[in-house]
Coordinates of C-alpha atoms in Angstrom, one line a residue:
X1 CA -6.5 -75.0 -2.4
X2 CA -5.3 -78.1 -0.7
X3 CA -1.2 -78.8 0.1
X4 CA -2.5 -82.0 -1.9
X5 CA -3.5 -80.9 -5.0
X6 CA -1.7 -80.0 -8.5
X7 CA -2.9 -76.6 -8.6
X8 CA -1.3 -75.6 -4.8
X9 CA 2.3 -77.1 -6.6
X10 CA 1.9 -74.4 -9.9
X11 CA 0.8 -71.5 -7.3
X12 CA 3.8 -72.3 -5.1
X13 CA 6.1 -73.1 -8.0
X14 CA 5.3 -69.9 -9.2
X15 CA 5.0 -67.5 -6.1
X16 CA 8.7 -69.4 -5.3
X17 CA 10.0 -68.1 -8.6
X18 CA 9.1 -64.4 -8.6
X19 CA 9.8 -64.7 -5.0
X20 CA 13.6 -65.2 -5.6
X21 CA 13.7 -62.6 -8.4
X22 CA 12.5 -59.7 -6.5
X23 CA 14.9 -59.0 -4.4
X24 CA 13.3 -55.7 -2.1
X25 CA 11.3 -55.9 0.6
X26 CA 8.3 -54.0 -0.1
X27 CA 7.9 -56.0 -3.7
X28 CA 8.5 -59.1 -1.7
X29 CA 5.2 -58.7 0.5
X30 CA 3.0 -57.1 -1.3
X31 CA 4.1 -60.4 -3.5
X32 CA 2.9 -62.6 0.0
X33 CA 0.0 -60.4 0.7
X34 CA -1.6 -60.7 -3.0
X35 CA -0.5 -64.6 -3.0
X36 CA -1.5 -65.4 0.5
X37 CA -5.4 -63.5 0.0
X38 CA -5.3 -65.0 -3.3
X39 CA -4.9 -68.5 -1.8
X40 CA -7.4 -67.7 0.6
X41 CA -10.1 -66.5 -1.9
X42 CA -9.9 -69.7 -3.7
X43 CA -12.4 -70.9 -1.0
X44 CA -14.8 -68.5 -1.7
X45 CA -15.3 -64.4 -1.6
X46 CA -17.3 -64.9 1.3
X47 CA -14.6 -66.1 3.7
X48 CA -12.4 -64.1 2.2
X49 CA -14.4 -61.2 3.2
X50 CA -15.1 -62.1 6.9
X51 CA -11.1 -62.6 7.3
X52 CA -10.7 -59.5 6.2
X53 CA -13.5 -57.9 8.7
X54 CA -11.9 -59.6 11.8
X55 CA -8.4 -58.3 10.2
X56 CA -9.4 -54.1 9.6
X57 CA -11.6 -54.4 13.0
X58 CA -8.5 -56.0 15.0
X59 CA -6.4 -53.7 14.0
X60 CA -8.4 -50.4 14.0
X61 CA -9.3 -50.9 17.6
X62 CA -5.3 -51.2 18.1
X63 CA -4.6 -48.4 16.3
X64 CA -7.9 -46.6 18.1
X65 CA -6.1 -48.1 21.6
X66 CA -2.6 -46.1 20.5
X67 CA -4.2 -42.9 19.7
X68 CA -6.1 -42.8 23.0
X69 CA -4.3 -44.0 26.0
X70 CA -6.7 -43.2 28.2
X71 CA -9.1 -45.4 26.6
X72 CA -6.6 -47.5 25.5
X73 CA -8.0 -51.0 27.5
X74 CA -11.9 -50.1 26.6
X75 CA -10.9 -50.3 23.2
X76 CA -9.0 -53.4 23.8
X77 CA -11.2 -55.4 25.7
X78 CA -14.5 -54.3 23.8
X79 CA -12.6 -55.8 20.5
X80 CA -11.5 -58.9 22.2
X81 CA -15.3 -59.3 23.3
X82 CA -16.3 -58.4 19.7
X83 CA -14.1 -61.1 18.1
X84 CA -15.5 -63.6 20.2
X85 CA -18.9 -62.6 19.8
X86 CA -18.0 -63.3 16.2
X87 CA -16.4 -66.5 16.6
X88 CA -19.3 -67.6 19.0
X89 CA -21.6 -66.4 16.4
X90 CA -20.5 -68.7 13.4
X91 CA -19.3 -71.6 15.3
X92 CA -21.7 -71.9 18.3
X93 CA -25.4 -70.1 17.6
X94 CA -26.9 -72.9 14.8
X95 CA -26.0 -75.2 17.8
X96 CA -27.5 -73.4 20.6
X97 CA -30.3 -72.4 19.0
X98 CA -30.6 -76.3 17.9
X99 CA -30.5 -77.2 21.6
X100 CA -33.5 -74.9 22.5
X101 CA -35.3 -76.3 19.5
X102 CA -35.0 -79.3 21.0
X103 CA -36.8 -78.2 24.7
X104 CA -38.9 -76.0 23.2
X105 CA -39.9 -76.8 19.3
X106 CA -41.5 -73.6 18.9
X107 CA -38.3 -71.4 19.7
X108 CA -37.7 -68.9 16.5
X109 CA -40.9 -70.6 15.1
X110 CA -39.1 -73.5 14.4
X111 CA -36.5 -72.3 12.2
X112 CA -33.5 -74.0 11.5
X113 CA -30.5 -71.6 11.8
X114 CA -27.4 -73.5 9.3
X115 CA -24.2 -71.0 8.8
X116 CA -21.2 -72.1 6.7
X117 CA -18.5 -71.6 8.5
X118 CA -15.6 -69.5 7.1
X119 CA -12.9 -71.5 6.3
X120 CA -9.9 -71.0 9.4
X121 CA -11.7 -69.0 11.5
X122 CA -11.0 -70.3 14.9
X123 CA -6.9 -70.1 13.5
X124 CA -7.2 -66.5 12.4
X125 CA -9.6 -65.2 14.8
X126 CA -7.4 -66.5 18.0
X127 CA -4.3 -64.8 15.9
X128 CA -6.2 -61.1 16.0
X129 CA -7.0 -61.7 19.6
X130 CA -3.5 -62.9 20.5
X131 CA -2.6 -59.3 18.9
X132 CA -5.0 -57.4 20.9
X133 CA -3.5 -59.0 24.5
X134 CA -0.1 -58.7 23.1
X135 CA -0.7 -55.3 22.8
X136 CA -2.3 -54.4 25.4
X137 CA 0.4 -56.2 27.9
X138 CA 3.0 -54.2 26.0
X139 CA 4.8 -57.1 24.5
X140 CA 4.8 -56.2 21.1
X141 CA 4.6 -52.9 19.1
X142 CA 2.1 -51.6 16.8
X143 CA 2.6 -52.9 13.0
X144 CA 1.7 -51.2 9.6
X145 CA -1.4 -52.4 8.4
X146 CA 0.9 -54.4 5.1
X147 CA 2.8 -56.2 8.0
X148 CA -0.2 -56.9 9.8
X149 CA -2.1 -58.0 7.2
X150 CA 0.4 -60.3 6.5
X151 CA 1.2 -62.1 9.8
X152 CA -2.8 -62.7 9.6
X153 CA -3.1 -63.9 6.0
X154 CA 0.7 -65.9 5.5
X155 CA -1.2 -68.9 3.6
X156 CA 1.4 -71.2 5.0
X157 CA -0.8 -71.1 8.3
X158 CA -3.8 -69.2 7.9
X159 CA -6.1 -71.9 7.8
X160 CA -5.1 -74.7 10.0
X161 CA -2.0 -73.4 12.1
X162 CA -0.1 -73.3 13.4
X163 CA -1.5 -70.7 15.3
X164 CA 1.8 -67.6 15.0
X165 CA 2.1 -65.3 17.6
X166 CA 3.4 -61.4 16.4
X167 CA 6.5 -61.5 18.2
X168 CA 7.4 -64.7 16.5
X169 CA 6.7 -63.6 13.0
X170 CA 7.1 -59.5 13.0
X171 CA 10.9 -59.8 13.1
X172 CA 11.2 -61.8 10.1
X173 CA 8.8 -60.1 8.1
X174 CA 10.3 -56.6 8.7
X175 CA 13.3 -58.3 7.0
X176 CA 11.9 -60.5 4.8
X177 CA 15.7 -61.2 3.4
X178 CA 14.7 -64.3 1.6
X179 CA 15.9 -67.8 1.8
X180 CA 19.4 -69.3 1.8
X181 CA 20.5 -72.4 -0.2
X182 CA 19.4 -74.6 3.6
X183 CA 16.3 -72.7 4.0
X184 CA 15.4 -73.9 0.1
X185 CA 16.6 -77.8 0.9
X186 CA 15.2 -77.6 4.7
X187 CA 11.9 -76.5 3.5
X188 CA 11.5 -78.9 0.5
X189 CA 12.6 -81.6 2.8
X190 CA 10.0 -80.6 5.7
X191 CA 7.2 -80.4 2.8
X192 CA 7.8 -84.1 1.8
X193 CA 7.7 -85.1 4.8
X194 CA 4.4 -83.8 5.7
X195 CA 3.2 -85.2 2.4
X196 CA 4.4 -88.8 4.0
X197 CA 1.8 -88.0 6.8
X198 CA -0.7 -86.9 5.2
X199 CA -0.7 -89.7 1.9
X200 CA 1.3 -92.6 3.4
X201 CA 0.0 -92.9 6.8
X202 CA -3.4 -90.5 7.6
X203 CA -5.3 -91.3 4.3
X204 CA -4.5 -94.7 4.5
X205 CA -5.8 -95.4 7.7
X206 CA -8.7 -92.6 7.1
X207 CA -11.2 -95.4 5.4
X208 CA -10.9 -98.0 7.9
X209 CA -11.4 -95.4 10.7
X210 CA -14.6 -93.8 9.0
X211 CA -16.0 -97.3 8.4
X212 CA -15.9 -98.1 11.8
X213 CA -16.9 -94.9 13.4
X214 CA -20.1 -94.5 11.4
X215 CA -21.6 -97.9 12.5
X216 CA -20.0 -98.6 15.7
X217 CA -22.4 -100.9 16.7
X218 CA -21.8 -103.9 14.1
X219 CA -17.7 -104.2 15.0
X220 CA -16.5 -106.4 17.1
X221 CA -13.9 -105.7 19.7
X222 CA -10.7 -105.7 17.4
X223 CA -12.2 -103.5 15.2
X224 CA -13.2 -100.9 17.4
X225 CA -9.9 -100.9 19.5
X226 CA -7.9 -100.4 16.1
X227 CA -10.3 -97.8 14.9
X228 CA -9.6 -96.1 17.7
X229 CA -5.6 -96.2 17.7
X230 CA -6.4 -95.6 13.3
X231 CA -7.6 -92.3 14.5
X232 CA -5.0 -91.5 16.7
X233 CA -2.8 -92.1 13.5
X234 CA -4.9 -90.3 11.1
X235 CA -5.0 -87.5 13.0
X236 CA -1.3 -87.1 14.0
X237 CA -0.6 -87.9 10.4
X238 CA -3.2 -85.7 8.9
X239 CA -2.6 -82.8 10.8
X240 CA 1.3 -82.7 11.9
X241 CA 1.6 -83.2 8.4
X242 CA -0.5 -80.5 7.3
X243 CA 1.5 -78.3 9.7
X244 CA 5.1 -79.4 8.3
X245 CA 3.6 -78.6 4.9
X246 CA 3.2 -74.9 5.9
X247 CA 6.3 -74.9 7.8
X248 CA 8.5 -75.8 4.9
X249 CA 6.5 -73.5 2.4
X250 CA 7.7 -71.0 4.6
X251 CA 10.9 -72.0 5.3
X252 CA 11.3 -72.5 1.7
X253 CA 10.5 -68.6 1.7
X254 CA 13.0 -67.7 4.5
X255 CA 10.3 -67.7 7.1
X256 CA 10.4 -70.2 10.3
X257 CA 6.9 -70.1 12.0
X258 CA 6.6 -72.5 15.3
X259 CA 6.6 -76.0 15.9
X260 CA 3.2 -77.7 16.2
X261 CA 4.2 -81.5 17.2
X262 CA 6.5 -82.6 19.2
X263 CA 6.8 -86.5 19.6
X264 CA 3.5 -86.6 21.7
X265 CA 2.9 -90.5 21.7
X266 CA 6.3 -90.3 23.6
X267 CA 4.5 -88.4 26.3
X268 CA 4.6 -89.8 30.0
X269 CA 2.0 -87.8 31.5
X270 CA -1.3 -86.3 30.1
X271 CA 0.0 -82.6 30.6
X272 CA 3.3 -83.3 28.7
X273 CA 1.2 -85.1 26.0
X274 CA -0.3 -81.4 25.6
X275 CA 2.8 -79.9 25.4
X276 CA 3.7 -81.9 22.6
X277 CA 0.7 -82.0 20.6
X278 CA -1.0 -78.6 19.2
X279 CA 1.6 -76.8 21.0
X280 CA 0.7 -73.6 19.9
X281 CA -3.0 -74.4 20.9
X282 CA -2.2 -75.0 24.3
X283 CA -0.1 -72.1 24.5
X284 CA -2.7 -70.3 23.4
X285 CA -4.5 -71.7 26.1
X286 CA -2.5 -71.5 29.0
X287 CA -1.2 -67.8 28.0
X288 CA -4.5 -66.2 27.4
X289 CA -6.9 -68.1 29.1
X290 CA -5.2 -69.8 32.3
X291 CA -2.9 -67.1 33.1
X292 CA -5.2 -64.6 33.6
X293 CA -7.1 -66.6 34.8
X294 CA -4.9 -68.6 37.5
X295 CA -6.4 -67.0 41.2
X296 CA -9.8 -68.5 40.4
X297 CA -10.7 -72.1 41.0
X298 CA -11.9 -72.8 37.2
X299 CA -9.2 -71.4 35.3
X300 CA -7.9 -75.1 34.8
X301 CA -11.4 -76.0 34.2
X302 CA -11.9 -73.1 31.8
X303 CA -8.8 -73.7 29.7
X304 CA -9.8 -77.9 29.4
X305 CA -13.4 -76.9 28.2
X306 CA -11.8 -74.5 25.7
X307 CA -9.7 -76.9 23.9
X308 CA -12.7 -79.2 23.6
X309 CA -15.3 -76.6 22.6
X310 CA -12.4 -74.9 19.8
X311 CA -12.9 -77.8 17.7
X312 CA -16.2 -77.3 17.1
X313 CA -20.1 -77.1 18.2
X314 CA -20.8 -80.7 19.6
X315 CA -21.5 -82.5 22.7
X316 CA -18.6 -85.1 22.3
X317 CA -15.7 -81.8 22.0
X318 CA -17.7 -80.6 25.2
X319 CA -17.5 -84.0 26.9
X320 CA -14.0 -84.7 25.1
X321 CA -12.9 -81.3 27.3
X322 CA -14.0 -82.9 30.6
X323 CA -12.2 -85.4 29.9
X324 CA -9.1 -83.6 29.6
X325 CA -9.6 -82.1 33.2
X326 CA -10.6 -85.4 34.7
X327 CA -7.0 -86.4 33.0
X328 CA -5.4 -83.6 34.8
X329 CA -6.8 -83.8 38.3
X330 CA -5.9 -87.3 38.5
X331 CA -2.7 -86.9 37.0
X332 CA -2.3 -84.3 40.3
X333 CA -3.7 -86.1 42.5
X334 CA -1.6 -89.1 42.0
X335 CA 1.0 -87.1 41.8
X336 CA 1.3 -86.4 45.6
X337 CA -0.5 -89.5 46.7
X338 CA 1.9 -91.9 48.6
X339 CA 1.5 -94.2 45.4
X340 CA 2.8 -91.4 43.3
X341 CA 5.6 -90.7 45.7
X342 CA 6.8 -94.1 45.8
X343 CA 6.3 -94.7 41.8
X344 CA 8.8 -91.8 41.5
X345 CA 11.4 -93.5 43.6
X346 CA 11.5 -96.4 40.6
X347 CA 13.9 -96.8 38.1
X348 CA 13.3 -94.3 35.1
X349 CA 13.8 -97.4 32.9
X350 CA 10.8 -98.6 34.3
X351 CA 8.9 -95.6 34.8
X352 CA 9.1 -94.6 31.5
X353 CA 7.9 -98.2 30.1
X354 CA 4.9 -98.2 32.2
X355 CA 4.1 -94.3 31.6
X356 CA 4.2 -93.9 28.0
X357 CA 1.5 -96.7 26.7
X358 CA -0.3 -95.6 29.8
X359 CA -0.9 -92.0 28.6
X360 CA -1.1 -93.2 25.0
X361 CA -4.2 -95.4 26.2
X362 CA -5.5 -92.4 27.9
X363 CA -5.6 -90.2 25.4
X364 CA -7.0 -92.8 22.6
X365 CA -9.7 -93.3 25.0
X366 CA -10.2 -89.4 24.7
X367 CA -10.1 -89.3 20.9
X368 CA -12.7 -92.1 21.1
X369 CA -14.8 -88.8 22.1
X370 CA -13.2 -86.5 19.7
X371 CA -14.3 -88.8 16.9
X372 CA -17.6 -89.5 17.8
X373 CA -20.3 -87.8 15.6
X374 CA -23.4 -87.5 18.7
X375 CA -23.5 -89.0 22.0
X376 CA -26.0 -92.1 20.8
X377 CA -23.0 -93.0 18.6
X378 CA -20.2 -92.8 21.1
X379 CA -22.6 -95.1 23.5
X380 CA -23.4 -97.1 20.8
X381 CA -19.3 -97.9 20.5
X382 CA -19.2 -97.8 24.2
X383 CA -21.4 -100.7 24.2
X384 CA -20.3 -102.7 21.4
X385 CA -16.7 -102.7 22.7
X386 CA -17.8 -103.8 26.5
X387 CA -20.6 -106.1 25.1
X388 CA -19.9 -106.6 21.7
X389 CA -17.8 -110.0 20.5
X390 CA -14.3 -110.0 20.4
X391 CA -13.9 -110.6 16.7
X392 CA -16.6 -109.0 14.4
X393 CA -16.9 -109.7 10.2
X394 CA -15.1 -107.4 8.4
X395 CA -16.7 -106.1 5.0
X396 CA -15.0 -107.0 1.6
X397 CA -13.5 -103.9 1.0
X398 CA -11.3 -103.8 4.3
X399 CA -10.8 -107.7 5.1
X400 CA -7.3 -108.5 6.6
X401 CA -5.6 -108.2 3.1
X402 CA -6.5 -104.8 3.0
X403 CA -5.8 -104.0 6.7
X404 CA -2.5 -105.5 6.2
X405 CA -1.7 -103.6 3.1
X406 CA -3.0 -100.0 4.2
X407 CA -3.8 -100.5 7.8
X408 CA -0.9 -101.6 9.9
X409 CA 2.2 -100.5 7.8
X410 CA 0.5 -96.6 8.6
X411 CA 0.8 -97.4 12.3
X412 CA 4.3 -98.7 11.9
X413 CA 5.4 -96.0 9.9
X414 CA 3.9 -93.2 12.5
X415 CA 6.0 -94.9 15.6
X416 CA 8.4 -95.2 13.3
X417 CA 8.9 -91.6 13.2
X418 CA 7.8 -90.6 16.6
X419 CA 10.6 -92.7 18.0
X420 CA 13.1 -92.2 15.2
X421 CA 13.0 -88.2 15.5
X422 CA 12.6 -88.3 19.5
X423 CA 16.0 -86.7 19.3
X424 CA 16.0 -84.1 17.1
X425 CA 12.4 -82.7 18.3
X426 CA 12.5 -83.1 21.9
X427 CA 15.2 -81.6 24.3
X428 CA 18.3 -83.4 24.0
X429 CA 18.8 -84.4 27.9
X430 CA 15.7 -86.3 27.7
X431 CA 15.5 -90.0 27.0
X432 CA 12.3 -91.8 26.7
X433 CA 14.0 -95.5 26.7
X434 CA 16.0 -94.2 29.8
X435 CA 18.6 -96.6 30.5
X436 CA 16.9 -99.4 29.7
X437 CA 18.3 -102.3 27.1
X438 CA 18.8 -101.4 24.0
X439 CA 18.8 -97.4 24.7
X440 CA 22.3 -97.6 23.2
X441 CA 21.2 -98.3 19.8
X442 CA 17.5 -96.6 19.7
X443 CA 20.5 -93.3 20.3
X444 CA 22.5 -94.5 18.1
X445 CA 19.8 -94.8 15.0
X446 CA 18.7 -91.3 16.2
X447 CA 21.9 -89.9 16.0
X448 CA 22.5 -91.9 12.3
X449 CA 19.4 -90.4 11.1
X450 CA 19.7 -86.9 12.5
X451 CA 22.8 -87.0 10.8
X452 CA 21.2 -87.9 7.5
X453 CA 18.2 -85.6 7.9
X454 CA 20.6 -82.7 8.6
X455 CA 22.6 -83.7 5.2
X456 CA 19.8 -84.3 3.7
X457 CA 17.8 -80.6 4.7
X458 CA 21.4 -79.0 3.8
X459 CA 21.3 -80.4 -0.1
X460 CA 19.2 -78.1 -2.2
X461 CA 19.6 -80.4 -5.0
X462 CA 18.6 -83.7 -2.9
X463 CA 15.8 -81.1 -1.3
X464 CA 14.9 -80.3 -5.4
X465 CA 14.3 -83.6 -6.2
X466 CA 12.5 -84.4 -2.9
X467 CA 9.9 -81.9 -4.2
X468 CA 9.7 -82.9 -7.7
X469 CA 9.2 -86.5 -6.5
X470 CA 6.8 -85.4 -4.2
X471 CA 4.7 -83.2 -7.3
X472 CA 4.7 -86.4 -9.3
X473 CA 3.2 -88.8 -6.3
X474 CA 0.8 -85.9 -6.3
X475 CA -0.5 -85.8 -10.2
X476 CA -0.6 -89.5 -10.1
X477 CA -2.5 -90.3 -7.0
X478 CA -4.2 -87.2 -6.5
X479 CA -7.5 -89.0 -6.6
X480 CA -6.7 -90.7 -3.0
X481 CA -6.2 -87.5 -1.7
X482 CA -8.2 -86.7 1.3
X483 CA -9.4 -82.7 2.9
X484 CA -7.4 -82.4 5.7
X485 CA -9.1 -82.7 9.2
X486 CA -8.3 -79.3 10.8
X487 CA -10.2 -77.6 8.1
X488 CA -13.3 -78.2 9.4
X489 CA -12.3 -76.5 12.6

């Protein structure tokens, strides 16, 4: 059941209402738990029962950890190995076994192994063992099984993120007080503008993007090089949006769950880029897989080859996580090179200028990678862009009308907001326009609009009507709706 769709509007609308009538907390989640599995079985009994295998094995091995201490790390680590296994299993065999098949032919006589894969697994798998770790560093405390359950099946971030920790979300659900008059305005607010993403800038730019991508090889230039930066869009708008959706569902429940985006085209190096895009992936990352992992040589290695292998079971995600290293070695190296050391004597005015296209190139050139369906097609882009002409004929159904129409307003509107809301997401000391000219009023839009977002999040009315507006662009272009990306993953 898609944020996008009429249905998810009635089954909110609803779960909303009884919501604010019950007013206890034990009504109140076994309200969530019934809605959130509820959502969740609506794409099929099947992944609804491997979600619940990884959530009673996760937390029986906890509760198995508590009631023997002396065997309280075998039955930690052997469940943190078992989800794995498990995540391994549906994401990574059909794959592996496709790569013997392809050195030996003969390998499990032939057979090929296809698995549908559950829908958010990598999400609620990396929650359970987040939990385990938790635990076992004595960080958290042991939850009932309802809270538990819970924290893994919330529907506002089960299946795409953002990916909660239990010390971020046990507090509030213990309480579970419900949601003020701003919490029911902020939420509706933060749900329309997710729906913005998502309808106004990622699934305009999505058919372009897919035209391109599937036939690299008969673009020109242009084409390819706005593909490219389309994707960046698409993405950022498909899933940041996705992720503000679930955030103000929540919200709109009296729940806050983490920020997922934080201005990341604004980024001047390719490690702040990651701490502003996925955030809770990469926190993830560095807490549970570069952290204990720091005294060895590959930890840094490690944790760049798990961000590109998490997406999924393809040589590009492989190659796209080499990349990142290759981003982060140079960034280092630079950084103490006398190049680097004089560069940092500059004015941050220009610093900042030459920095932020520079990693925004960068990491287009990585999602050039991402995108790629094989290898033979990301060479086959490769050498149309470096070979190819510099124009290339459009087809009929996205000449420069359309392009015009659906194409460029999308990436307007999406630096339109990443520079627009630099303010209110980022920390307030920063300034990406530094001193530069025309700083003065880039701040002084910000502060106009924070201003008008605040009053804006604040009016449950104005929040109301937001939503209602938002449930009628819905029902009447619900047929240009598009799956969101992250699902797949």
């Amino acid at each position: 059941m898609s944020y996008v769709r009429p249905e998810f509007f009635l089954f909110f609308a609803f779960l909303l209402g009884v919501y604010l009538v019950v007013r206890d907390r034990s009504p109140r989640m076994a309200l969530l738990i019934a809605a959130s599995l509820g959502y969740y079985a609506w794409a099929g009994l099947f992944d609804l029962l491997v979600f619940l295998a990884v959530v009673v094995f996760s937390y029986c091995a906890a509760r198995l950890a508590q009631a023997f201490p002396r065997f309280r790390g075998f039955f930690l680590f052997t469940a943190v190995a078992a989800l794995t296994a498990h995540l391994v299993f549906w994401k990574y065999v059909p794959w592996i076994v496709a790569g013997l098949q392809t050195l030996d032919p003969a390998f499990l006589g032939g057979r090929i192994i296809a698995l549908r894969l559950p829908l958010g697994i990598s999400f609620f798998t990396f929650q359970g063992i987040a939990y385990l770790v938790d635990y076992w560093r004595e960080t958290i405390v042991m939850m009932g099984f309802a809270e538990y359950l819970l924290y893994h099946s919330l529907f506002s971030h089960m299946i795409a993120g953002p990916i909660v920790r239990a010390r971020q979300l046990l507090p509030q659900l213990r309480e579970l007080s419900g949601p003020t008059r701003e919490d029911l305005g902020a939420g509706a607010a933060l749900f329309a503008r997710g729906l913005v993403k998502k309808m106004l800038i990622a699934d305009r730019v999505a058919p372009f993007v897919d035209m391109v991508f599937v036939s690299p090889g008969k673009w020109g230039r242009a084409a390819l090089l706005w593909a490219a930066i389309g994707f960046a869009v698409q993405l950022w708008g498909d899933f940041s949006g996705y992720t503000d959706m679930g955030r103000g569902t929540a919200r709109m429940l009296g729940l806050r769950l983490p920020e997922n985006f934080m201005s990341p085209f604004l980024s001047r190096k390719p490690s702040e880029f990651w701490e502003r895009w996925h955030i809770t992936l990469s926190h993830w990352a560095r807490d549970y897989v570069f952290w204990p992992l720091r005294q060895w040589a590959l930890a840094a290695f490690a944790t760049a080859l798990l961000l590109g292998l998490w997406h999924g079971s393809n040589w590009t995600f492989l190659l796209w996580g080499f990349y990142l290293r290759a981003l982060f070695v140079a960034e280092d190296v630079i950084a103490v090179s006398p190049i680097g050391r004089l560069w940092s004597r500059l004015p941050d005015a220009l610093r900042h200028a030459v920095l932020i296209p520079l990693t925004l190139g960068a990491n287009i050139a990585g999602i050039v990678i991402f995108r790629s369906e094989s290898l033979s097609k990301l060479l086959e882009y490769i050498a149309a862009l470096f070979a190819g002409p510099l124009g290339g004929a459009a087809p009929t159904a996205f000449g420069p009308t359309a392009l015009l129409e659906h194409f460029y307003p999308a990436v307007a509107l999406t630096f339109f907001f990443e520079a627009l809301f630099y303010r209110r997401l980022q920390n307030r000391e920063w300034r990406p326009f530094g001193a530069c000219a025309g700083s003065t009023v880039v701040d002084a839009a910000a502060r106009m609009l924070e201003a008008t977002f605040a009053a804006w999040s604040a009016g449950f009315l104005l929040g109301a009507a937001v939503a209602a507006t938002a449930l009628a662009a819905i029902f009447f272009r619900q047929g240009d709706a598009g799956s969101f990306v992250y699902f797949s993953f």
